[in-house]
């Protein structure tokens, strides 16, 4: 395990570093390392160049017991803090709450059903995955079409052994 604390001082504000590094080779079969950050440190990283972020990350990795870790070829990162839509948001299940309840609340339409929500945080069974985001998007499309009474007849999809609006749309 790599110790993840990297302390940086900026304008009298101390921000703590990387909360988690994950080796993605077992999943992607590619040499990919991901780092998770949050809070003030995440906001601080968004003010830095990719080279500066790499320097901080590599410093934490090398201090954490991997002095010969190779330099990365590329740095890709999100900027949720400055994203005008995300505004730094991240969903986590709180103490004394359940993922099921949280997902149900997040998936509820508002404004008389005019605004609907899909995404990884709205699917209790697949919570936190890309697959949850895709499936919840499909769920909202089907619910909308049913409510508008424009749902076409469903066709049996032999590959998945299910009935699906999406197999219908691909046949048209």
mmCIF file of C-alpha atoms in Angstrom:
data_model
loop_
_atom_site.group_PDB
_atom_site.id
_atom_site.type_symbol
_atom_site.label_atom_id
_atom_site.label_comp_id
_atom_site.label_asym_id
_atom_site.label_seq_id
_atom_site.Cartn_x
_atom_site.Cartn_y
_atom_site.Cartn_z
ATOM 1 C CA UNK A 1 0.000 0.000 0.000
ATOM 2 C CA UNK A 2 1.261 3.433 -0.880
ATOM 3 C CA UNK A 3 1.023 6.050 1.870
ATOM 4 C CA UNK A 4 -1.050 8.778 0.307
ATOM 5 C CA UNK A 5 -0.290 11.840 2.359
ATOM 6 C CA UNK A 6 1.368 14.633 0.485
ATOM 7 C CA UNK A 7 1.107 17.963 2.224
ATOM 8 C CA UNK A 8 1.333 21.150 0.234
ATOM 9 C CA UNK A 9 1.104 24.667 1.617
ATOM 10 C CA UNK A 10 -0.549 27.336 -0.508
ATOM 11 C CA UNK A 11 -1.389 30.776 0.824
ATOM 12 C CA UNK A 12 -1.467 29.601 4.445
ATOM 13 C CA UNK A 13 -3.816 26.745 3.574
ATOM 14 C CA UNK A 14 -2.642 23.187 4.084
ATOM 15 C CA UNK A 15 -4.146 20.631 1.753
ATOM 16 C CA UNK A 16 -3.597 16.913 2.106
ATOM 17 C CA UNK A 17 -2.789 14.690 -0.812
ATOM 18 C CA UNK A 18 -3.817 11.636 -2.715
ATOM 19 C CA UNK A 19 -6.327 9.435 -0.916
ATOM 20 C CA UNK A 20 -5.861 6.363 -3.103
ATOM 21 C CA UNK A 21 -3.732 5.008 -5.937
ATOM 22 C CA UNK A 22 -5.106 2.063 -7.916
ATOM 23 C CA UNK A 23 -3.090 -0.119 -10.300
ATOM 24 C CA UNK A 24 -5.476 -0.770 -13.230
ATOM 25 C CA UNK A 25 -3.352 -3.435 -14.986
ATOM 26 C CA UNK A 26 -5.475 -6.363 -13.682
ATOM 27 C CA UNK A 27 -8.575 -4.734 -15.160
ATOM 28 C CA UNK A 28 -7.358 -2.981 -18.310
ATOM 29 C CA UNK A 29 -4.242 -5.032 -19.127
ATOM 30 C CA UNK A 30 -2.615 -1.647 -19.730
ATOM 31 C CA UNK A 31 -0.129 0.171 -17.475
ATOM 32 C CA UNK A 32 -2.630 2.635 -16.012
ATOM 33 C CA UNK A 33 -2.464 4.068 -12.508
ATOM 34 C CA UNK A 34 -5.402 6.053 -11.160
ATOM 35 C CA UNK A 35 -5.321 8.434 -8.216
ATOM 36 C CA UNK A 36 -8.273 9.588 -6.165
ATOM 37 C CA UNK A 37 -8.321 12.989 -4.517
ATOM 38 C CA UNK A 38 -11.018 14.998 -2.801
ATOM 39 C CA UNK A 39 -11.754 18.218 -0.983
ATOM 40 C CA UNK A 40 -9.346 21.150 -0.936
ATOM 41 C CA UNK A 41 -6.530 19.069 -2.421
ATOM 42 C CA UNK A 42 -8.643 18.229 -5.479
ATOM 43 C CA UNK A 43 -9.439 21.915 -5.946
ATOM 44 C CA UNK A 44 -5.748 22.763 -5.530
ATOM 45 C CA UNK A 45 -4.684 20.191 -8.149
ATOM 46 C CA UNK A 46 -6.986 21.826 -10.690
ATOM 47 C CA UNK A 47 -4.870 24.979 -10.491
ATOM 48 C CA UNK A 48 -1.730 23.051 -11.460
ATOM 49 C CA UNK A 49 -0.403 21.951 -14.820
ATOM 50 C CA UNK A 50 -0.335 18.251 -15.724
ATOM 51 C CA UNK A 51 3.440 18.240 -15.187
ATOM 52 C CA UNK A 52 3.016 19.634 -11.664
ATOM 53 C CA UNK A 53 0.341 17.029 -10.857
ATOM 54 C CA UNK A 54 2.640 14.281 -12.144
ATOM 55 C CA UNK A 55 5.479 15.591 -9.960
ATOM 56 C CA UNK A 56 3.282 15.531 -6.830
ATOM 57 C CA UNK A 57 1.881 12.083 -7.586
ATOM 58 C CA UNK A 58 5.279 10.594 -8.362
ATOM 59 C CA UNK A 59 6.707 12.124 -5.194
ATOM 60 C CA UNK A 60 3.970 10.424 -3.131
ATOM 61 C CA UNK A 61 4.505 7.108 -4.938
ATOM 62 C CA UNK A 62 8.286 7.204 -4.523
ATOM 63 C CA UNK A 63 8.063 8.227 -0.860
ATOM 64 C CA UNK A 64 5.554 5.429 -0.408
ATOM 65 C CA UNK A 65 8.099 2.735 -1.142
ATOM 66 C CA UNK A 66 8.388 2.678 -4.918
ATOM 67 C CA UNK A 67 11.559 4.715 -5.549
ATOM 68 C CA UNK A 68 12.077 3.267 -9.031
ATOM 69 C CA UNK A 69 8.538 3.782 -10.341
ATOM 70 C CA UNK A 70 8.765 4.924 -13.969
ATOM 71 C CA UNK A 71 7.568 8.333 -15.058
ATOM 72 C CA UNK A 72 4.099 8.303 -16.626
ATOM 73 C CA UNK A 73 3.719 8.725 -20.355
ATOM 74 C CA UNK A 74 0.520 10.753 -20.059
ATOM 75 C CA UNK A 75 -1.671 12.428 -17.436
ATOM 76 C CA UNK A 76 -5.428 12.546 -17.873
ATOM 77 C CA UNK A 77 -7.650 14.051 -15.197
ATOM 78 C CA UNK A 78 -11.074 15.410 -14.520
ATOM 79 C CA UNK A 79 -11.714 18.843 -13.096
ATOM 80 C CA UNK A 80 -14.934 18.378 -11.163
ATOM 81 C CA UNK A 81 -14.325 21.307 -8.851
ATOM 82 C CA UNK A 82 -14.334 23.855 -11.677
ATOM 83 C CA UNK A 83 -16.870 22.001 -13.840
ATOM 84 C CA UNK A 84 -19.926 24.273 -13.809
ATOM 85 C CA UNK A 85 -22.285 21.292 -13.813
ATOM 86 C CA UNK A 86 -20.585 18.963 -11.320
ATOM 87 C CA UNK A 87 -19.229 21.715 -9.039
ATOM 88 C CA UNK A 88 -17.070 19.218 -7.212
ATOM 89 C CA UNK A 89 -19.902 16.843 -6.438
ATOM 90 C CA UNK A 90 -19.350 13.246 -5.456
ATOM 91 C CA UNK A 91 -21.995 10.961 -4.034
ATOM 92 C CA UNK A 92 -21.291 8.772 -1.038
ATOM 93 C CA UNK A 93 -23.582 6.804 1.255
ATOM 94 C CA UNK A 94 -23.681 8.415 4.683
ATOM 95 C CA UNK A 95 -23.753 6.862 8.124
ATOM 96 C CA UNK A 96 -27.070 5.166 8.964
ATOM 97 C CA UNK A 97 -28.275 5.292 5.362
ATOM 98 C CA UNK A 98 -28.494 2.622 2.725
ATOM 99 C CA UNK A 99 -27.408 2.606 -0.889
ATOM 100 C CA UNK A 100 -30.924 1.466 -1.855
ATOM 101 C CA UNK A 101 -32.575 4.480 -0.208
ATOM 102 C CA UNK A 102 -30.012 6.887 -1.601
ATOM 103 C CA UNK A 103 -30.378 5.566 -5.151
ATOM 104 C CA UNK A 104 -34.169 5.708 -4.964
ATOM 105 C CA UNK A 105 -34.036 9.322 -3.827
ATOM 106 C CA UNK A 106 -31.499 10.280 -6.508
ATOM 107 C CA UNK A 107 -33.595 8.615 -9.238
ATOM 108 C CA UNK A 108 -36.866 10.393 -8.416
ATOM 109 C CA UNK A 109 -38.032 12.715 -11.196
ATOM 110 C CA UNK A 110 -38.810 16.326 -10.272
ATOM 111 C CA UNK A 111 -40.978 19.070 -11.713
ATOM 112 C CA UNK A 112 -43.856 16.689 -12.409
ATOM 113 C CA UNK A 113 -41.535 14.303 -14.219
ATOM 114 C CA UNK A 114 -40.090 16.942 -16.527
ATOM 115 C CA UNK A 115 -36.578 16.486 -15.162
ATOM 116 C CA UNK A 116 -35.271 12.931 -14.795
ATOM 117 C CA UNK A 117 -32.046 11.580 -13.404
ATOM 118 C CA UNK A 118 -29.791 8.773 -14.522
ATOM 119 C CA UNK A 119 -26.258 7.896 -13.575
ATOM 120 C CA UNK A 120 -24.205 5.539 -11.472
ATOM 121 C CA UNK A 121 -25.680 6.932 -8.262
ATOM 122 C CA UNK A 122 -29.254 6.127 -9.289
ATOM 123 C CA UNK A 123 -28.868 2.363 -9.715
ATOM 124 C CA UNK A 124 -28.780 0.485 -6.403
ATOM 125 C CA UNK A 125 -27.692 -2.891 -7.766
ATOM 126 C CA UNK A 126 -24.822 -1.584 -9.892
ATOM 127 C CA UNK A 127 -24.024 1.501 -7.815
ATOM 128 C CA UNK A 128 -20.771 3.215 -8.689
ATOM 129 C CA UNK A 129 -20.194 1.623 -12.088
ATOM 130 C CA UNK A 130 -20.292 2.747 -15.697
ATOM 131 C CA UNK A 131 -22.765 -0.063 -16.335
ATOM 132 C CA UNK A 132 -25.089 1.525 -13.732
ATOM 133 C CA UNK A 133 -24.938 4.806 -15.627
ATOM 134 C CA UNK A 134 -25.856 3.095 -18.910
ATOM 135 C CA UNK A 135 -28.650 0.985 -17.426
ATOM 136 C CA UNK A 136 -30.159 3.898 -15.531
ATOM 137 C CA UNK A 137 -30.175 5.936 -18.735
ATOM 138 C CA UNK A 138 -32.090 3.156 -20.470
ATOM 139 C CA UNK A 139 -34.475 2.987 -17.500
ATOM 140 C CA UNK A 140 -35.293 6.679 -17.783
ATOM 141 C CA UNK A 141 -35.859 6.489 -21.553
ATOM 142 C CA UNK A 142 -38.287 3.597 -21.152
ATOM 143 C CA UNK A 143 -40.124 5.276 -18.248
ATOM 144 C CA UNK A 144 -40.450 8.489 -20.245
ATOM 145 C CA UNK A 145 -41.767 6.689 -23.321
ATOM 146 C CA UNK A 146 -44.282 4.749 -21.204
ATOM 147 C CA UNK A 147 -45.533 7.938 -19.557
ATOM 148 C CA UNK A 148 -45.882 9.625 -22.941
ATOM 149 C CA UNK A 149 -47.682 6.535 -24.248
ATOM 150 C CA UNK A 150 -45.333 6.285 -27.211
ATOM 151 C CA UNK A 151 -43.581 3.092 -26.218
ATOM 152 C CA UNK A 152 -43.539 0.752 -29.222
ATOM 153 C CA UNK A 153 -44.228 -2.952 -28.835
ATOM 154 C CA UNK A 154 -41.279 -4.673 -27.243
ATOM 155 C CA UNK A 155 -39.414 -7.297 -29.233
ATOM 156 C CA UNK A 156 -37.689 -10.305 -27.803
ATOM 157 C CA UNK A 157 -33.920 -9.913 -27.967
ATOM 158 C CA UNK A 158 -32.368 -13.399 -28.342
ATOM 159 C CA UNK A 159 -28.857 -12.313 -27.349
ATOM 160 C CA UNK A 160 -29.970 -11.143 -23.917
ATOM 161 C CA UNK A 161 -33.094 -13.308 -23.642
ATOM 162 C CA UNK A 162 -35.086 -10.211 -22.757
ATOM 163 C CA UNK A 163 -37.607 -7.788 -24.124
ATOM 164 C CA UNK A 164 -36.101 -4.413 -24.795
ATOM 165 C CA UNK A 165 -37.022 -1.067 -26.282
ATOM 166 C CA UNK A 166 -33.409 -0.888 -27.388
ATOM 167 C CA UNK A 167 -33.599 -4.028 -29.475
ATOM 168 C CA UNK A 168 -36.711 -2.500 -31.086
ATOM 169 C CA UNK A 169 -34.899 0.718 -31.923
ATOM 170 C CA UNK A 170 -32.010 -1.191 -33.487
ATOM 171 C CA UNK A 171 -34.416 -3.179 -35.707
ATOM 172 C CA UNK A 172 -36.065 -0.067 -37.138
#
